[in-house]
Rosetta silent file (secondary structure, phi, psi, omega in degrees, C-alpha in Angstrom):
SEQUENCE: MPEPRLTAVEIAVQDVAGVRVALAEGADRVELCVALGLGGLTPSAGLVRAAVEEAREEGRTGFVHVLVRPRGGGFVYDSDELATVAADIRFAREAGADGVVIGALDEAGRIDREAVARFVAEAGGLDVTFHRAFDTLPDPLGAADALVELGVARVLTSGGAARSIDGADGLRALAQRVDGRLQVMAGGGVRVEDIHALIAAGVDAVHLSARETVSGAPSGPGGGDAAYDITDPITVRAAVAAVRDARS
SCORE:     score description
SCORE:     0.000 S_00000001
   1 L     0.000  129.693  178.689   65.490 -109.177  -22.008 S_00000001
   2 L   -69.439  155.249 -177.354   63.900 -112.320  -20.680 S_00000001
   3 L   -66.748  144.073  177.425   63.133 -112.476  -17.004 S_00000001
   4 L   -64.042  152.048  178.104   65.773 -114.073  -14.750 S_00000001
   5 L   -74.376  165.400  177.247   65.355 -117.509  -13.429 S_00000001
   6 L   -77.792   74.678 -173.113   64.722 -118.054   -9.722 S_00000001
   7 L   -66.364  140.014  179.184   68.391 -118.536   -9.023 S_00000001
   8 E   -96.748  159.202  176.325   69.471 -120.284   -5.781 S_00000001
   9 E  -113.032  121.294  172.903   72.409 -119.365   -3.517 S_00000001
  10 E  -116.876  134.950  178.243   74.620 -122.279   -2.375 S_00000001
  11 E  -113.122  128.184  173.449   77.395 -121.656    0.100 S_00000001
  12 E   -79.888  115.846 -179.108   80.347 -124.059    0.505 S_00000001
  13 E  -124.131  151.669 -174.630   80.897 -124.466    4.270 S_00000001
  14 L  -114.391    0.964 -178.926   83.340 -126.387    6.339 S_00000001
  15 L  -161.645  173.985 -177.677   81.855 -126.539    9.832 S_00000001
  16 H   -60.970  -39.268 -178.659   78.678 -126.239   11.833 S_00000001
  17 H   -61.693  -35.561  179.432   79.178 -122.467   12.301 S_00000001
  18 H   -72.110  -35.433  175.879   79.166 -122.047    8.536 S_00000001
  19 H   -67.281  -36.225  173.032   75.922 -123.951    8.246 S_00000001
  20 H   -62.187  -44.591  174.600   74.420 -121.647   10.837 S_00000001
  21 H   -56.874  -47.976 -176.800   75.594 -118.594    8.977 S_00000001
  22 H   -63.926  -39.520  175.474   74.145 -119.861    5.761 S_00000001
  23 H   -61.928  -47.681 -171.887   70.818 -120.608    7.488 S_00000001
  24 H   -69.202  -33.150 -175.652   70.657 -117.329    9.264 S_00000001
  25 L   -91.650   -0.362  172.136   71.527 -115.250    6.145 S_00000001
  26 L    93.619   11.797  176.240   68.999 -116.810    3.829 S_00000001
  27 L   -61.583  152.924 -178.019   71.069 -119.124    1.664 S_00000001
  28 L   -79.891  -30.562 -178.560   69.104 -121.835   -0.202 S_00000001
  29 E  -164.883  173.094  175.773   71.513 -124.595    0.572 S_00000001
  30 E  -129.661  147.751  166.152   75.050 -125.496    1.584 S_00000001
  31 E   -97.329  110.941 -179.428   77.704 -127.754    0.045 S_00000001
  32 E   -90.028  125.063 -176.969   79.200 -129.323    3.224 S_00000001
  33 L  -155.617  179.793  168.799   82.828 -130.240    2.869 S_00000001
  34 E  -128.687  172.959  173.563   86.328 -129.832    4.485 S_00000001
  35 L    50.309   57.553  175.989   89.675 -128.736    3.034 S_00000001
  36 H   -66.910  -20.739  177.534   88.395 -126.102    0.664 S_00000001
  37 H   -68.175  -15.554  174.653   91.978 -125.158    0.056 S_00000001
  38 H  -104.366   11.108 -179.550   92.325 -128.485   -1.763 S_00000001
  39 L    95.107   -1.262 -178.350   89.059 -127.894   -3.691 S_00000001
  40 L    98.544  125.882  177.801   87.037 -129.641   -1.042 S_00000001
  41 E  -123.690  169.534  178.882   87.037 -133.165    0.518 S_00000001
  42 L   -56.487  129.467  176.718   84.423 -135.451    2.164 S_00000001
  43 L   -78.884  167.521 -178.047   83.413 -134.096    5.674 S_00000001
  44 L   -77.256  164.298 -178.499   83.453 -136.346    8.726 S_00000001
  45 H   -61.449  -43.139  179.234   80.455 -138.332    9.902 S_00000001
  46 H   -59.200  -43.499 -178.201   80.064 -136.113   12.996 S_00000001
  47 H   -67.484  -40.048  179.897   79.999 -132.878   10.804 S_00000001
  48 H   -62.650  -45.173 -176.683   77.364 -134.381    8.443 S_00000001
  49 H   -67.052  -38.411 -177.944   75.069 -135.386   11.302 S_00000001
  50 H   -69.554  -39.155 -178.969   75.467 -131.971   13.032 S_00000001
  51 H   -63.214  -43.619 -178.091   74.778 -130.101    9.813 S_00000001
  52 H   -64.284  -40.447  177.564   71.659 -132.152    9.169 S_00000001
  53 H   -64.336  -44.060  178.711   70.428 -131.486   12.712 S_00000001
  54 H   -56.652  -45.634  176.386   71.001 -127.802   12.394 S_00000001
  55 H   -64.693  -37.295  177.181   68.913 -127.633    9.249 S_00000001
  56 H   -64.426  -43.954  177.467   66.153 -129.773   10.764 S_00000001
  57 H   -56.243  -33.176  178.326   65.946 -127.516   13.786 S_00000001
  58 L   -88.431    3.598  176.462   65.300 -124.604   11.458 S_00000001
  59 L    73.240   21.896 -179.587   62.742 -126.487    9.529 S_00000001
  60 L   -94.249  132.144  174.950   64.804 -126.458    6.325 S_00000001
  61 L  -112.061  155.024 -177.287   64.561 -129.086    3.674 S_00000001
  62 L    65.111   21.248 -172.129   66.834 -129.550    0.727 S_00000001
  63 L   -94.499  -36.341 -171.688   69.533 -127.723    2.529 S_00000001
  64 E  -101.414  110.127  176.142   72.460 -129.975    3.264 S_00000001
  65 E  -115.373  123.499 -170.078   74.380 -131.307    0.254 S_00000001
  66 E   -98.853  124.402  173.102   77.455 -133.283    1.066 S_00000001
  67 E   -74.325  131.385  176.276   80.562 -133.275   -1.028 S_00000001
  68 L  -120.808   99.086 -178.005   81.989 -136.718   -1.515 S_00000001
  69 L  -141.238  117.210 -170.536   85.523 -136.590   -2.786 S_00000001
  70 L   -76.781  -15.813 -179.125   87.999 -139.025   -1.288 S_00000001
  71 L  -163.701  167.508  174.529   91.250 -137.074   -1.939 S_00000001
  72 L   -81.555 -179.560 -179.431   92.659 -134.067   -3.554 S_00000001
  73 L    92.464 -157.428 -171.997   94.209 -134.174   -7.053 S_00000001
  74 L   -75.394  176.688 -168.306   92.679 -135.565  -10.203 S_00000001
  75 L  -108.852   15.745  178.766   89.286 -137.268  -10.585 S_00000001
  76 L   -97.502  123.893 -170.835   90.190 -140.733  -11.928 S_00000001
  77 L  -116.682  144.228  176.603   89.660 -143.116   -9.038 S_00000001
  78 L   -83.096  179.608 -175.227   90.737 -146.686   -8.446 S_00000001
  79 H   -64.070  -33.741  177.923   88.377 -149.432   -7.226 S_00000001
  80 H   -73.520  -34.131  178.474   89.060 -148.755   -3.506 S_00000001
  81 H   -66.058  -45.260  177.788   88.475 -145.035   -3.936 S_00000001
  82 H   -60.445  -40.199 -179.885   85.147 -145.713   -5.823 S_00000001
  83 H   -65.937  -37.497  175.455   84.070 -148.036   -3.040 S_00000001
  84 H   -63.538  -45.073  178.976   84.839 -145.380   -0.476 S_00000001
  85 H   -57.258  -53.857 -178.283   82.833 -142.769   -2.415 S_00000001
  86 H   -53.131  -47.940 -177.754   79.871 -145.245   -2.637 S_00000001
  87 H   -64.171  -39.894 -179.822   80.027 -145.953    1.135 S_00000001
  88 H   -67.389  -36.796  176.426   80.187 -142.201    1.968 S_00000001
  89 H   -64.036  -46.171  176.962   77.231 -141.482   -0.245 S_00000001
  90 H   -59.419  -43.486  179.578   75.217 -144.200    1.465 S_00000001
  91 H   -63.476  -44.871 -179.155   76.187 -142.784    4.864 S_00000001
  92 H   -55.859  -49.780 -179.282   75.202 -139.266    3.862 S_00000001
  93 H   -58.172  -47.123 -179.783   71.764 -140.512    2.702 S_00000001
  94 H   -64.565  -32.341  178.428   71.239 -142.480    5.922 S_00000001
  95 L   -78.821   -1.820  173.400   72.280 -139.516    8.038 S_00000001
  96 L   100.337    7.169  172.996   69.547 -137.407    6.448 S_00000001
  97 L   -56.347  154.306 -178.855   71.488 -135.282    3.897 S_00000001
  98 L   -97.331  -13.028  177.121   69.416 -133.785    1.132 S_00000001
  99 E  -167.931  171.562  173.887   71.935 -134.295   -1.631 S_00000001
 100 E  -134.454  155.171 -179.674   75.439 -135.270   -2.559 S_00000001
 101 E  -121.427  116.572 -170.802   78.084 -133.749   -4.716 S_00000001
 102 E  -139.114  173.507  178.335   80.230 -136.094   -6.716 S_00000001
 103 L  -175.036  145.564  175.162   82.375 -136.480   -9.825 S_00000001
 104 L  -159.736  139.410  177.297   84.538 -139.105  -11.491 S_00000001
 105 E  -114.750  160.571  173.897   86.459 -139.303  -14.826 S_00000001
 106 L   -92.597  179.265 -175.568   87.770 -142.264  -16.826 S_00000001
 107 L   -65.303  -24.314  178.863   91.339 -142.688  -17.972 S_00000001
 108 L   -84.490   -1.990  179.490   90.479 -140.807  -21.202 S_00000001
 109 L    82.031   21.055  174.214   89.383 -137.766  -19.200 S_00000001
 110 L  -108.143  167.779  177.744   85.672 -138.222  -19.876 S_00000001
 111 E   -52.931  124.741  174.893   82.778 -138.741  -17.484 S_00000001
 112 L   -75.052   88.167 -178.244   83.223 -142.199  -15.825 S_00000001
 113 H   -55.747  -41.776 -179.281   79.648 -143.252  -16.672 S_00000001
 114 H   -60.264  -52.414  179.839   79.848 -146.512  -14.685 S_00000001
 115 H   -59.757  -43.547 -177.772   80.968 -144.713  -11.557 S_00000001
 116 H   -65.869  -39.981  178.739   78.471 -141.900  -11.844 S_00000001
 117 H   -62.809  -40.033  177.429   75.684 -144.436  -12.340 S_00000001
 118 H   -65.663  -37.099  179.630   76.776 -146.214   -9.216 S_00000001
 119 H   -72.837  -36.246  179.465   76.886 -142.992   -7.202 S_00000001
 120 H   -63.080  -41.405  177.801   73.404 -141.999   -8.400 S_00000001
 121 H   -61.004  -44.420  176.898   72.106 -145.388   -7.390 S_00000001
 122 H   -61.533  -31.676 -178.134   73.726 -145.140   -3.971 S_00000001
 123 H   -70.682  -25.118  169.662   72.135 -141.626   -3.501 S_00000001
 124 L    64.078   36.922 -179.996   68.730 -143.328   -3.607 S_00000001
 125 L   100.335   -9.270  175.144   66.764 -140.389   -4.958 S_00000001
 126 L   -70.059  152.702  172.520   68.740 -137.604   -3.334 S_00000001
 127 E   -49.899  132.372  174.173   69.771 -134.648   -5.369 S_00000001
 128 E  -121.747  119.680  176.924   73.096 -135.404   -7.154 S_00000001
 129 E  -102.946  133.223  170.334   75.387 -132.596   -8.235 S_00000001
 130 E   -90.388  125.543 -175.045   78.359 -133.228  -10.521 S_00000001
 131 L   -76.255 -164.734 -171.239   81.240 -131.097   -9.316 S_00000001
 132 H   -76.628    4.970  162.419   83.848 -129.019  -11.111 S_00000001
 133 H   -54.214  -24.152  175.933   85.545 -132.000  -12.601 S_00000001
 134 H   -53.060  -37.066 -173.623   83.141 -130.988  -15.294 S_00000001
 135 H   -78.746    2.657  170.324   85.405 -128.088  -16.178 S_00000001
 136 H   -96.238   -5.776 -173.306   88.257 -130.422  -17.271 S_00000001
 137 L   -76.882  141.392 -176.588   86.104 -132.083  -19.996 S_00000001
 138 L   -74.707  -28.402 -178.243   86.879 -131.473  -23.596 S_00000001
 139 L  -124.312   77.474 -172.775   83.194 -131.557  -24.666 S_00000001
 140 H   -66.668  -30.025 -177.746   81.123 -130.027  -21.852 S_00000001
 141 H   -69.997  -47.281  176.793   77.898 -129.709  -23.923 S_00000001
 142 H   -60.517  -42.300  178.733   77.996 -133.378  -24.792 S_00000001
 143 H   -65.138  -31.625  177.913   78.936 -134.287  -21.165 S_00000001
 144 H   -62.691  -40.447  177.070   75.912 -132.323  -19.967 S_00000001
 145 H   -61.011  -40.112 -177.924   73.701 -134.573  -22.099 S_00000001
 146 H   -71.408  -34.295  177.560   75.359 -137.634  -20.530 S_00000001
 147 H   -62.906  -41.504  177.830   74.758 -136.250  -17.007 S_00000001
 148 H   -58.439  -45.983 -177.507   71.036 -135.902  -17.822 S_00000001
 149 H   -61.126  -36.236 -177.979   70.961 -139.482  -19.029 S_00000001
 150 H   -83.474   -6.598  170.503   72.604 -140.625  -15.864 S_00000001
 151 L    92.012   21.746  171.280   70.013 -138.929  -13.542 S_00000001
 152 L   -75.096  139.085 -178.663   72.287 -136.084  -12.237 S_00000001
 153 L   -85.686  -34.643 -164.335   70.237 -133.107  -11.133 S_00000001
 154 E  -152.991  146.924  172.410   72.806 -130.325  -11.270 S_00000001
 155 E  -121.431  136.170  176.716   76.290 -129.397  -12.503 S_00000001
 156 E   -98.396  118.876 -173.958   78.717 -127.058  -10.775 S_00000001
 157 E  -151.143  149.719  174.784   80.842 -125.272  -13.340 S_00000001
 158 L   -96.545    8.903 -172.527   82.802 -122.131  -14.032 S_00000001
 159 L    75.528   15.637  175.772   82.076 -122.386  -17.726 S_00000001
 160 L    92.596   -5.358 -177.484   85.536 -123.748  -18.249 S_00000001
 161 L   -99.062  169.668  175.783   87.343 -120.586  -17.004 S_00000001
 162 L   -61.383  -41.963  176.121   89.432 -119.979  -13.889 S_00000001
 163 L  -117.871  141.247 -173.013   86.630 -117.706  -12.620 S_00000001
 164 H   -62.081  -31.677 -179.167   82.968 -118.202  -13.462 S_00000001
 165 H   -69.886  -22.243  176.239   82.468 -114.631  -14.580 S_00000001
 166 H   -82.111  -13.797  179.336   85.147 -115.153  -17.225 S_00000001
 167 H  -105.644   22.933 -175.795   83.258 -118.284  -18.284 S_00000001
 168 H   -58.306  -40.167 -177.958   79.899 -116.564  -18.687 S_00000001
 169 H   -63.871  -39.685  176.904   79.628 -117.352  -22.404 S_00000001
 170 H   -67.170  -36.561  172.925   80.234 -121.005  -21.652 S_00000001
 171 H   -63.452  -39.655  179.404   77.630 -120.943  -18.881 S_00000001
 172 H   -65.507  -45.424  177.535   75.202 -119.372  -21.270 S_00000001
 173 H   -63.146  -35.983  179.650   75.794 -121.964  -23.958 S_00000001
 174 H   -70.230  -48.366  179.463   75.436 -124.794  -21.417 S_00000001
 175 H   -58.277  -35.810 -179.722   72.154 -123.422  -19.977 S_00000001
 176 H   -71.287  -37.322 -178.253   70.797 -123.122  -23.521 S_00000001
 177 H   -64.973  -50.432 -173.338   71.899 -126.657  -24.331 S_00000001
 178 H   -77.992  -25.422  170.313   70.327 -128.332  -21.346 S_00000001
 179 L    52.326   41.331  173.441   67.158 -126.149  -21.474 S_00000001
 180 L    92.722   -7.769  178.803   66.032 -127.012  -17.897 S_00000001
 181 L   -75.558  -20.402 -178.608   66.944 -130.731  -18.053 S_00000001
 182 L  -146.677  135.792  179.736   69.927 -130.163  -15.815 S_00000001
 183 E   -81.796  136.271 -178.431   70.449 -127.342  -13.428 S_00000001
 184 E  -104.749  115.289  178.589   73.513 -125.135  -14.133 S_00000001
 185 E  -110.737  117.395 -178.951   75.260 -123.784  -11.024 S_00000001
 186 E   -76.682  123.421 -178.671   77.906 -121.202  -11.518 S_00000001
 187 E  -150.831  149.114 -177.168   80.898 -121.721   -9.203 S_00000001
 188 L   126.447   88.759 -179.404   84.543 -120.814   -9.250 S_00000001
 189 L    65.062   27.768 -178.244   85.750 -117.538   -7.799 S_00000001
 190 L   -64.487  129.966  170.298   82.241 -116.110   -7.556 S_00000001
 191 L  -118.282  154.419 -174.799   82.082 -112.602   -6.118 S_00000001
 192 H   -52.765  -47.230  178.956   79.014 -110.712   -5.070 S_00000001
 193 H   -60.984  -13.446  176.624   79.549 -108.217   -7.897 S_00000001
 194 H   -82.716  -21.338 -165.573   79.507 -111.021  -10.421 S_00000001
 195 H   -58.613  -40.556 -177.981   76.080 -112.333   -9.536 S_00000001
 196 H   -65.056  -38.637 -179.447   73.869 -110.206  -11.739 S_00000001
 197 H   -69.088  -32.353  176.178   75.971 -111.044  -14.809 S_00000001
 198 H   -71.611  -35.442  175.379   75.927 -114.736  -13.959 S_00000001
 199 H   -65.403  -39.631  179.033   72.202 -114.740  -13.533 S_00000001
 200 H   -63.028  -22.952 -179.448   71.894 -112.918  -16.904 S_00000001
 201 L   -80.567   -7.149  173.859   73.801 -115.863  -18.418 S_00000001
 202 L    96.139   23.203 -177.409   70.916 -118.106  -17.414 S_00000001
 203 L   -80.980  161.514  179.864   72.298 -120.138  -14.513 S_00000001
 204 L   -95.781  -14.087 -178.997   70.014 -121.783  -11.938 S_00000001
 205 E  -158.893  154.692  168.928   72.281 -121.235   -8.967 S_00000001
 206 E  -117.948  143.061 -175.946   75.452 -119.446   -7.818 S_00000001
 207 E  -124.691  128.842  179.052   77.951 -121.143   -5.556 S_00000001
 208 E  -149.163  157.465 -175.935   80.497 -119.383   -3.399 S_00000001
 209 L   -91.605  -27.789 -179.366   82.482 -120.135   -0.248 S_00000001
 210 L    53.377   36.140 -176.159   82.234 -116.646    1.287 S_00000001
 211 E   -80.072  145.554  172.824   85.363 -117.459    3.212 S_00000001
 212 E  -135.696  132.322 -179.081   87.280 -115.165    5.433 S_00000001
 213 E   -87.050  132.498 -179.440   90.634 -116.144    7.025 S_00000001
 214 E  -124.806  162.659  176.437   91.082 -115.611   10.784 S_00000001
 215 E  -102.712  129.951  177.496   93.967 -116.331   13.150 S_00000001
 216 L   -98.793 -161.714  174.666   93.575 -118.941   15.774 S_00000001
 217 L   -60.483  152.649  174.907   95.707 -119.986   18.750 S_00000001
 218 L   -55.610  136.858  179.958   99.452 -120.541   18.118 S_00000001
 219 L  -109.774  125.187 -174.166  100.034 -123.916   16.488 S_00000001
 220 L   -78.971 -174.659 -177.409  103.042 -125.917   17.470 S_00000001
 221 L   -57.376  136.293 -177.635  105.310 -128.174   15.406 S_00000001
 222 L    73.949    2.908 -179.926  103.263 -130.468   13.185 S_00000001
 223 L   -95.777   -3.739  176.566  100.109 -128.568   13.969 S_00000001
 224 L    84.134 -175.811  178.708   99.789 -126.621   10.746 S_00000001
 225 L   -69.441  141.259 -178.653   99.043 -122.935   10.291 S_00000001
 226 L   -72.991  -23.363 -179.986   97.247 -121.056   13.092 S_00000001
 227 E   -75.600  152.163  179.072   95.085 -119.339   10.512 S_00000001
 228 E  -152.461  166.668 -177.573   91.765 -120.960    9.380 S_00000001
 229 E   -96.794  144.821  166.531   88.673 -120.117    7.373 S_00000001
 230 E  -126.553  167.058  173.985   85.288 -119.110    8.545 S_00000001
 231 E   -89.530  121.748 -175.110   82.113 -118.362    6.665 S_00000001
 232 L   -82.889  112.801 -178.602   81.628 -114.601    6.511 S_00000001
 233 H   -60.044  -30.724  178.259   78.019 -113.649    7.256 S_00000001
 234 H   -64.857  -42.543  178.783   78.396 -110.248    5.431 S_00000001
 235 H   -66.436  -42.192 -179.491   79.372 -111.928    2.211 S_00000001
 236 H   -63.631  -44.759 -179.297   76.610 -114.492    2.435 S_00000001
 237 H   -60.127  -42.079 -179.230   74.062 -111.720    3.162 S_00000001
 238 H   -70.213  -33.842  174.878   75.239 -109.708    0.265 S_00000001
 239 H   -62.449  -49.013 -179.993   75.094 -112.703   -2.103 S_00000001
 240 H   -57.732  -47.648 -176.632   71.558 -113.522   -1.053 S_00000001
 241 H   -60.769  -38.989 -177.968   70.612 -109.841   -1.485 S_00000001
 242 H   -65.251  -47.235  177.850   72.160 -109.679   -4.989 S_00000001
 243 H   -60.015  -49.193 -178.669   70.139 -112.783   -6.079 S_00000001
 244 H   -59.516  -40.789  176.657   66.967 -111.430   -4.585 S_00000001
 245 H   -58.496  -44.390  177.842   67.540 -108.152   -6.434 S_00000001
 246 H   -67.617  -32.905  176.981   67.992 -109.990   -9.688 S_00000001
 247 H   -65.238  -34.445 -178.466   64.848 -112.015   -9.025 S_00000001
 248 L   -79.660    0.000    0.000   62.853 -108.825   -8.542 S_00000001
């Protein structure tokens, strides 16, 4: 059996507390976002700045990767939405983020090459990850080649399945296709107990939210649910330990 790759752990976080947990528990990076219940949306300017400051205070580089997604729903964007994404990427870069996470499709359901090229240019040399819009594509292997050509560094994918562990064969095929030209990050319902099998499939990173729902103060009319998500340090710690075990 070939030796496993030096797989990274990425944690999707929605607040500064989540950034601190990821830093303290040894994660390699975070995907900073809000509204994970919608699949994740662009975080606020204040949150981006605070996350970058936390990572800098700990001397961590390459740590804060900002999701730039203007709304929930599908990934075909009009000109106003594309302009918003471009502006948010520019802000994230200027605020000191280490990478951005993007994705856009055309009306035919393929990668919107023009939009992605624009996003990569706005990133100005930052790491660019293409998000799980990838899992809607009819030809993921061909799409991976297109992402390489466009200068994307990494793709987040479940291998086309609802949960990444069920898409392990697709992840393996993708990793073999790109052969190091594009990092393959397994994401989508990742559990700690899945990590060894995902690493065996040849991925370069695992991505999980490590969310735990807690109850807050009572919320009045129009205020939404009192429950909210936090980043669970126990889950992050266990994920990091699983990856380290696989590395060894």
